[in-house]
Structures are given as structure tokens and as C-alpha cells.
Amino acid sequence: MAVTDRPNGRNQLRVGRLVKAHGLKGALKLELYTDDPAGRFVPGAEFTLQVPEASPWHGKSITVREHRVMNGSSVVFFEGVDDRDAAEGLVKAILWIDQDDSEEPEDDAWYDHQLTGLDVVRDDVVVGRVIRVDHLPAQDLLIVRPASGSEIMVPFVSAIVPTVDIAAGRIIVTPPAGLFEELAEDDAPADESAEDAPEQDAPGAD
């Protein structure tokens, strides 16, 4: 998980995404990006919202009224969000919170500036360098500039980026085939219908 560096100088941590309205009283189901939901989503906790510019919530913050776990899912209520219609307007919003410098960092959380500039290594070979981090609703993306070719978007998930070594200045990647190079013809699916078809004489042949 990447922690963004905001232009105002504050470091902010992405802690959740609002995935759907729940019930009729303004509750929203919450996808967690934090190891400490009970500590983050306490009554009175305030979050910065990441929403499209067209949203009436753009540029605003929101305050937790109550957090519950219902049927194994996190559900949150916010001040001023009192019905389902209001909740629907917040679906897909990402929640950010100011990072307290005195806090211990959460596991697997790095600031954007720590990731930018790291070498990207696959099979002990440097294949590119991280030039920025893009924060999308579903996941973070590492934007990698290879030695040649165009920029590559690498999903910042443990299956593809198992190791981040800030001290060594590198990240280890285990990408699926085709992410960093075009598949060779030998790797492309064979046209079985052409291979298996019986040979036929050309028209007019004896």
C-alpha cells in the first residue's frame, strides 16, 4: 500500500473505500486498507474524501458517527449522511487520513516519495524504475519507466510486487507474462483448427 504525499506538505494514508450503501439510514459498507479499523474509524474521526471533481463532496472532509462490523463486513455511518440517497452519493469514495509522524507506520505501507526512483528488479535484472504512484479506487499502480519503450502500469499488490526494499533502493516484481514484454510467437495460443485440419489438394490437382 502506498501513502500519498499531499501538496500541502501533509502525508496522508489511504484507509478505506466506500463500496455500497447499506440499509436506509445512511450506512455504507467499507473496504478496508488499514490494519487498525477499530482505531481509525472511531466516532469523531475525520477523513479527506477522494471523489470526482463533479461530485458535491469534492474538496470536502467527512466525520465518522459510528463504525460496526455486520455479518463480517465493516459498516460506517457519517455525520450528515442520514439516508440511503445521501449514502449513494459517496459510493466509490476513497478515505484518506493525516498521518501522525509520531505513529508507528502500518505494515506494508510506504510513502509515494519512498517508492519513486526505486529500481524495478525481475529475476535479478533491473527492468525499469518507478517514476510515480497512481492511486486508483481499486488499487495503487506503480508507474514504471523501462530502459526502452513506454511506461508500464504495475498493480501494487503482493502477488506482483512481493518485496519492497527501501534500503537497497529496489522493488522485486514477479509480473505475469506480457507485462514487461510482448509475448513471443511461441507463447501465443496455437491455431489448433489450422494445425489439425486434414491436408486438401489444391483446386484442379489430380
PDB file of C-alpha atoms in Angstrom:
ATOM      1  CA  MET A   1       0.000   0.000   0.000  1.00  0.00           C
ATOM      2  CA  ALA A   2       1.289   3.446  -0.889  1.00  0.00           C
ATOM      3  CA  VAL A   3       0.852   6.545   1.250  1.00  0.00           C
ATOM      4  CA  THR A   4       0.382   9.718  -0.727  1.00  0.00           C
ATOM      5  CA  ASP A   5       2.363  12.936  -0.224  1.00  0.00           C
ATOM      6  CA  ARG A   6      -0.127  15.803  -0.469  1.00  0.00           C
ATOM      7  CA  PRO A   7       0.801  19.182  -1.999  1.00  0.00           C
ATOM      8  CA  ASN A   8       0.074  20.911   1.323  1.00  0.00           C
ATOM      9  CA  GLY A   9       3.009  19.044   2.852  1.00  0.00           C
ATOM     10  CA  ARG A  10       0.920  16.555   4.809  1.00  0.00           C
ATOM     11  CA  ASN A  11       1.420  12.846   4.439  1.00  0.00           C
ATOM     12  CA  GLN A  12      -1.869  11.010   4.163  1.00  0.00           C
ATOM     13  CA  LEU A  13      -2.719   7.363   4.470  1.00  0.00           C
ATOM     14  CA  ARG A  14      -5.436   5.708   2.395  1.00  0.00           C
ATOM     15  CA  VAL A  15      -7.506   3.739   4.897  1.00  0.00           C
ATOM     16  CA  GLY A  16     -10.670   2.695   3.099  1.00  0.00           C
ATOM     17  CA  ARG A  17     -13.079   2.847   0.188  1.00  0.00           C
ATOM     18  CA  LEU A  18     -16.858   3.135   0.388  1.00  0.00           C
ATOM     19  CA  VAL A  19     -18.199   0.311  -1.761  1.00  0.00           C
ATOM     20  CA  LYS A  20     -22.004   0.410  -1.434  1.00  0.00           C
ATOM     21  CA  ALA A  21     -24.896   1.862   0.509  1.00  0.00           C
ATOM     22  CA  HIS A  22     -26.208  -0.372   3.290  1.00  0.00           C
ATOM     23  CA  GLY A  23     -29.759  -0.103   4.567  1.00  0.00           C
ATOM     24  CA  LEU A  24     -31.889   3.022   4.689  1.00  0.00           C
ATOM     25  CA  LYS A  25     -30.180   5.095   7.400  1.00  0.00           C
ATOM     26  CA  GLY A  26     -27.080   6.282   5.554  1.00  0.00           C
ATOM     27  CA  ALA A  27     -24.703   3.417   6.326  1.00  0.00           C
ATOM     28  CA  LEU A  28     -22.020   2.386   3.844  1.00  0.00           C
ATOM     29  CA  LYS A  29     -20.069  -0.829   3.509  1.00  0.00           C
ATOM     30  CA  LEU A  30     -16.361  -0.218   3.815  1.00  0.00           C
ATOM     31  CA  GLU A  31     -13.416  -1.852   2.055  1.00  0.00           C
ATOM     32  CA  LEU A  32     -10.519  -1.565   4.497  1.00  0.00           C
ATOM     33  CA  TYR A  33      -6.959  -0.537   3.621  1.00  0.00           C
ATOM     34  CA  THR A  34      -5.807  -0.383   7.249  1.00  0.00           C
ATOM     35  CA  ASP A  35      -4.641  -2.908   9.795  1.00  0.00           C
ATOM     36  CA  ASP A  36      -6.399  -0.991  12.588  1.00  0.00           C
ATOM     37  CA  PRO A  37     -10.033  -0.299  11.641  1.00  0.00           C
ATOM     38  CA  ALA A  38     -11.145  -0.095  15.280  1.00  0.00           C
ATOM     39  CA  GLY A  39      -8.563   2.614  15.916  1.00  0.00           C
ATOM     40  CA  ARG A  40      -9.095   4.513  12.667  1.00  0.00           C
ATOM     41  CA  PHE A  41     -12.892   4.561  12.476  1.00  0.00           C
ATOM     42  CA  VAL A  42     -13.738   5.869  15.928  1.00  0.00           C
ATOM     43  CA  PRO A  43     -16.570   8.396  16.406  1.00  0.00           C
ATOM     44  CA  GLY A  44     -15.268  11.843  15.534  1.00  0.00           C
ATOM     45  CA  ALA A  45     -12.511  10.611  13.200  1.00  0.00           C
ATOM     46  CA  GLU A  46     -12.266  12.906  10.168  1.00  0.00           C
ATOM     47  CA  PHE A  47     -11.304  11.813   6.676  1.00  0.00           C
ATOM     48  CA  THR A  48     -10.414  13.607   3.470  1.00  0.00           C
ATOM     49  CA  LEU A  49     -12.511  12.382   0.547  1.00  0.00           C
ATOM     50  CA  GLN A  50     -11.153  11.423  -2.856  1.00  0.00           C
ATOM     51  CA  VAL A  51     -14.071  11.776  -5.264  1.00  0.00           C
ATOM     52  CA  PRO A  52     -14.539  13.004  -8.856  1.00  0.00           C
ATOM     53  CA  GLU A  53     -14.459  16.779  -9.327  1.00  0.00           C
ATOM     54  CA  ALA A  54     -18.117  16.723 -10.365  1.00  0.00           C
ATOM     55  CA  SER A  55     -19.156  15.264  -7.002  1.00  0.00           C
ATOM     56  CA  PRO A  56     -20.732  17.650  -4.458  1.00  0.00           C
ATOM     57  CA  TRP A  57     -18.332  16.056  -1.946  1.00  0.00           C
ATOM     58  CA  HIS A  58     -15.228  17.143  -3.886  1.00  0.00           C
ATOM     59  CA  GLY A  59     -12.773  19.018  -1.679  1.00  0.00           C
ATOM     60  CA  LYS A  60     -14.654  18.140   1.498  1.00  0.00           C
ATOM     61  CA  SER A  61     -13.954  16.003   4.534  1.00  0.00           C
ATOM     62  CA  ILE A  62     -16.286  13.703   6.424  1.00  0.00           C
ATOM     63  CA  THR A  63     -16.629  12.664  10.080  1.00  0.00           C
ATOM     64  CA  VAL A  64     -17.383   9.193  11.457  1.00  0.00           C
ATOM     65  CA  ARG A  65     -20.508   8.858  13.576  1.00  0.00           C
ATOM     66  CA  GLU A  66     -20.341   5.101  14.149  1.00  0.00           C
ATOM     67  CA  HIS A  67     -18.472   2.032  12.907  1.00  0.00           C
ATOM     68  CA  ARG A  68     -19.824  -1.508  13.144  1.00  0.00           C
ATOM     69  CA  VAL A  69     -18.971  -4.984  11.940  1.00  0.00           C
ATOM     70  CA  MET A  70     -22.083  -6.600  10.481  1.00  0.00           C
ATOM     71  CA  ASN A  71     -22.059 -10.130   9.049  1.00  0.00           C
ATOM     72  CA  GLY A  72     -18.282  -9.948   8.816  1.00  0.00           C
ATOM     73  CA  SER A  73     -18.260  -6.642   6.901  1.00  0.00           C
ATOM     74  CA  SER A  74     -17.246  -3.183   8.118  1.00  0.00           C
ATOM     75  CA  VAL A  75     -20.107  -0.690   8.011  1.00  0.00           C
ATOM     76  CA  VAL A  76     -19.669   3.002   8.751  1.00  0.00           C
ATOM     77  CA  PHE A  77     -22.070   5.891   9.481  1.00  0.00           C
ATOM     78  CA  PHE A  78     -21.023   9.519   8.888  1.00  0.00           C
ATOM     79  CA  GLU A  79     -22.225  12.841  10.259  1.00  0.00           C
ATOM     80  CA  GLY A  80     -24.689  14.443   7.830  1.00  0.00           C
ATOM     81  CA  VAL A  81     -25.309  11.229   5.874  1.00  0.00           C
ATOM     82  CA  ASP A  82     -28.699  10.196   7.173  1.00  0.00           C
ATOM     83  CA  ASP A  83     -30.413   8.252   4.408  1.00  0.00           C
ATOM     84  CA  ARG A  84     -29.696   5.896   1.547  1.00  0.00           C
ATOM     85  CA  ASP A  85     -29.769   8.619  -1.120  1.00  0.00           C
ATOM     86  CA  ALA A  86     -27.024  10.552   0.671  1.00  0.00           C
ATOM     87  CA  ALA A  87     -25.013   7.366   1.097  1.00  0.00           C
ATOM     88  CA  GLU A  88     -25.310   6.521  -2.609  1.00  0.00           C
ATOM     89  CA  GLY A  89     -23.567   9.818  -3.388  1.00  0.00           C
ATOM     90  CA  LEU A  90     -20.469   8.585  -1.531  1.00  0.00           C
ATOM     91  CA  VAL A  91     -20.126   5.164  -3.166  1.00  0.00           C
ATOM     92  CA  LYS A  92     -16.589   4.608  -4.543  1.00  0.00           C
ATOM     93  CA  ALA A  93     -15.164   7.483  -2.461  1.00  0.00           C
ATOM     94  CA  ILE A  94     -11.693   6.822  -1.032  1.00  0.00           C
ATOM     95  CA  LEU A  95     -10.961   7.852   2.551  1.00  0.00           C
ATOM     96  CA  TRP A  96      -7.644   9.456   3.494  1.00  0.00           C
ATOM     97  CA  ILE A  97      -6.403  10.424   6.950  1.00  0.00           C
ATOM     98  CA  ASP A  98      -3.475  12.593   8.008  1.00  0.00           C
ATOM     99  CA  GLN A  99      -0.516  10.505   9.075  1.00  0.00           C
ATOM    100  CA  ASP A 100       0.761  11.411  12.537  1.00  0.00           C
ATOM    101  CA  ASP A 101       4.568  11.480  12.461  1.00  0.00           C
ATOM    102  CA  SER A 102       4.617  10.006  15.964  1.00  0.00           C
ATOM    103  CA  GLU A 103       2.660   6.935  14.860  1.00  0.00           C
ATOM    104  CA  GLU A 104       4.315   3.655  14.021  1.00  0.00           C
ATOM    105  CA  PRO A 105       3.834   3.059  10.282  1.00  0.00           C
ATOM    106  CA  GLU A 106       1.395   0.342   9.353  1.00  0.00           C
ATOM    107  CA  ASP A 107       2.703  -2.876   7.871  1.00  0.00           C
ATOM    108  CA  ASP A 108       3.281  -2.782   4.108  1.00  0.00           C
ATOM    109  CA  ALA A 109       2.735   0.994   3.850  1.00  0.00           C
ATOM    110  CA  TRP A 110       5.173   3.298   2.050  1.00  0.00           C
ATOM    111  CA  TYR A 111       5.080   6.946   1.107  1.00  0.00           C
ATOM    112  CA  ASP A 112       4.985   7.855  -2.571  1.00  0.00           C
ATOM    113  CA  HIS A 113       8.350   9.601  -2.318  1.00  0.00           C
ATOM    114  CA  GLN A 114       9.908   6.420  -0.886  1.00  0.00           C
ATOM    115  CA  LEU A 115       8.780   4.386  -3.891  1.00  0.00           C
ATOM    116  CA  THR A 116       9.562   6.918  -6.587  1.00  0.00           C
ATOM    117  CA  GLY A 117      13.016   6.317  -8.035  1.00  0.00           C
ATOM    118  CA  LEU A 118      13.348   2.702  -6.896  1.00  0.00           C
ATOM    119  CA  ASP A 119      14.794   0.203  -9.348  1.00  0.00           C
ATOM    120  CA  VAL A 120      12.382  -2.486 -10.503  1.00  0.00           C
ATOM    121  CA  VAL A 121      14.044  -5.896 -10.468  1.00  0.00           C
ATOM    122  CA  ARG A 122      12.834  -9.139 -12.040  1.00  0.00           C
ATOM    123  CA  ASP A 123      14.915 -12.322 -11.891  1.00  0.00           C
ATOM    124  CA  ASP A 124      17.885 -10.288 -10.556  1.00  0.00           C
ATOM    125  CA  VAL A 125      17.776  -7.973 -13.582  1.00  0.00           C
ATOM    126  CA  VAL A 126      16.806  -4.290 -13.397  1.00  0.00           C
ATOM    127  CA  VAL A 127      13.923  -3.837 -15.835  1.00  0.00           C
ATOM    128  CA  GLY A 128      12.952  -0.247 -15.067  1.00  0.00           C
ATOM    129  CA  ARG A 129      12.474   2.444 -12.460  1.00  0.00           C
ATOM    130  CA  VAL A 130       9.402   3.722 -10.583  1.00  0.00           C
ATOM    131  CA  ILE A 131       8.608   7.273 -11.730  1.00  0.00           C
ATOM    132  CA  ARG A 132       5.380   7.827  -9.795  1.00  0.00           C
ATOM    133  CA  VAL A 133       2.495   6.169  -7.959  1.00  0.00           C
ATOM    134  CA  ASP A 134      -1.108   6.487  -9.150  1.00  0.00           C
ATOM    135  CA  HIS A 135      -3.857   5.977  -6.572  1.00  0.00           C
ATOM    136  CA  LEU A 136      -6.964   4.466  -8.174  1.00  0.00           C
ATOM    137  CA  PRO A 137     -10.173   3.411  -6.418  1.00  0.00           C
ATOM    138  CA  ALA A 138      -9.480  -0.300  -6.757  1.00  0.00           C
ATOM    139  CA  GLN A 139      -5.719  -0.313  -6.108  1.00  0.00           C
ATOM    140  CA  ASP A 140      -2.452   1.609  -6.330  1.00  0.00           C
ATOM    141  CA  LEU A 141      -0.392   1.456  -9.520  1.00  0.00           C
ATOM    142  CA  LEU A 142       3.372   1.807  -9.775  1.00  0.00           C
ATOM    143  CA  ILE A 143       4.203   3.634 -12.998  1.00  0.00           C
ATOM    144  CA  VAL A 144       7.478   2.160 -14.238  1.00  0.00           C
ATOM    145  CA  ARG A 145       9.737   3.543 -16.936  1.00  0.00           C
ATOM    146  CA  PRO A 146      11.674   0.674 -18.587  1.00  0.00           C
ATOM    147  CA  ALA A 147      15.055   1.087 -20.259  1.00  0.00           C
ATOM    148  CA  SER A 148      13.225   1.280 -23.589  1.00  0.00           C
ATOM    149  CA  GLY A 149       9.590   1.538 -24.568  1.00  0.00           C
ATOM    150  CA  SER A 150       6.616   3.266 -22.992  1.00  0.00           C
ATOM    151  CA  GLU A 151       5.618   3.497 -19.343  1.00  0.00           C
ATOM    152  CA  ILE A 152       4.260   0.344 -17.692  1.00  0.00           C
ATOM    153  CA  MET A 153       1.487   0.257 -15.084  1.00  0.00           C
ATOM    154  CA  VAL A 154       2.269  -2.321 -12.401  1.00  0.00           C
ATOM    155  CA  PRO A 155      -0.518  -3.166  -9.899  1.00  0.00           C
ATOM    156  CA  PHE A 156       0.918  -2.593  -6.429  1.00  0.00           C
ATOM    157  CA  VAL A 157      -0.256  -5.905  -4.970  1.00  0.00           C
ATOM    158  CA  SER A 158       1.782  -8.544  -3.148  1.00  0.00           C
ATOM    159  CA  ALA A 159       1.272 -11.161  -5.872  1.00  0.00           C
ATOM    160  CA  ILE A 160       3.136  -8.939  -8.367  1.00  0.00           C
ATOM    161  CA  VAL A 161       5.287  -6.838  -6.006  1.00  0.00           C
ATOM    162  CA  PRO A 162       6.283  -9.253  -3.218  1.00  0.00           C
ATOM    163  CA  THR A 163       9.254  -7.230  -1.924  1.00  0.00           C
ATOM    164  CA  VAL A 164       9.897  -3.524  -1.342  1.00  0.00           C
ATOM    165  CA  ASP A 165      13.446  -2.877  -0.120  1.00  0.00           C
ATOM    166  CA  ILE A 166      13.785   0.836   0.537  1.00  0.00           C
ATOM    167  CA  ALA A 167      17.298   0.472   1.977  1.00  0.00           C
ATOM    168  CA  ALA A 168      18.523  -1.340  -1.138  1.00  0.00           C
ATOM    169  CA  GLY A 169      16.690   1.069  -3.445  1.00  0.00           C
ATOM    170  CA  ARG A 170      14.687  -1.549  -5.265  1.00  0.00           C
ATOM    171  CA  ILE A 171      11.464  -3.476  -5.521  1.00  0.00           C
ATOM    172  CA  ILE A 172      11.198  -7.082  -6.646  1.00  0.00           C
ATOM    173  CA  VAL A 173       8.479  -7.908  -9.161  1.00  0.00           C
ATOM    174  CA  THR A 174       7.044 -11.221 -10.321  1.00  0.00           C
ATOM    175  CA  PRO A 175       4.840  -9.995 -13.182  1.00  0.00           C
ATOM    176  CA  PRO A 176       2.621 -12.116 -15.376  1.00  0.00           C
ATOM    177  CA  ALA A 177       3.895 -12.866 -18.868  1.00  0.00           C
ATOM    178  CA  GLY A 178       3.482  -9.932 -21.209  1.00  0.00           C
ATOM    179  CA  LEU A 179       3.530  -7.133 -18.611  1.00  0.00           C
ATOM    180  CA  PHE A 180       7.123  -6.086 -19.344  1.00  0.00           C
ATOM    181  CA  GLU A 181       7.497  -7.542 -22.823  1.00  0.00           C
ATOM    182  CA  GLU A 182       5.420  -8.714 -25.731  1.00  0.00           C
ATOM    183  CA  LEU A 183       4.690 -12.401 -25.755  1.00  0.00           C
ATOM    184  CA  ALA A 184       6.841 -14.349 -28.192  1.00  0.00           C
ATOM    185  CA  GLU A 185       5.042 -16.119 -31.008  1.00  0.00           C
ATOM    186  CA  ASP A 186       5.863 -19.450 -29.359  1.00  0.00           C
ATOM    187  CA  ASP A 187       3.884 -18.332 -26.294  1.00  0.00           C
ATOM    188  CA  ALA A 188       0.813 -17.299 -28.263  1.00  0.00           C
ATOM    189  CA  PRO A 189      -2.103 -19.712 -28.435  1.00  0.00           C
ATOM    190  CA  ALA A 190      -1.773 -22.037 -31.404  1.00  0.00           C
ATOM    191  CA  ASP A 191      -4.422 -22.113 -34.092  1.00  0.00           C
ATOM    192  CA  GLU A 192      -5.405 -25.708 -33.480  1.00  0.00           C
ATOM    193  CA  SER A 193      -8.050 -25.678 -36.167  1.00  0.00           C
ATOM    194  CA  ALA A 194      -5.401 -24.900 -38.808  1.00  0.00           C
ATOM    195  CA  GLU A 195      -2.903 -27.421 -37.445  1.00  0.00           C
ATOM    196  CA  ASP A 196      -5.382 -30.274 -37.093  1.00  0.00           C
ATOM    197  CA  ALA A 197      -7.229 -29.774 -40.372  1.00  0.00           C
ATOM    198  CA  PRO A 198      -6.547 -32.539 -42.935  1.00  0.00           C
ATOM    199  CA  GLU A 199      -4.483 -31.591 -45.942  1.00  0.00           C
ATOM    200  CA  GLN A 200      -6.517 -30.944 -49.058  1.00  0.00           C
ATOM    201  CA  ASP A 201      -5.419 -30.929 -52.663  1.00  0.00           C
ATOM    202  CA  ALA A 202      -5.358 -27.585 -54.307  1.00  0.00           C
ATOM    203  CA  PRO A 203      -8.221 -26.928 -56.736  1.00  0.00           C
ATOM    204  CA  GLY A 204      -7.572 -28.650 -60.078  1.00  0.00           C
ATOM    205  CA  ALA A 205      -4.946 -31.040 -58.659  1.00  0.00           C
ATOM    206  CA  ASP A 206      -5.067 -34.725 -59.670  1.00  0.00           C
TER     207      ASP A 206
END
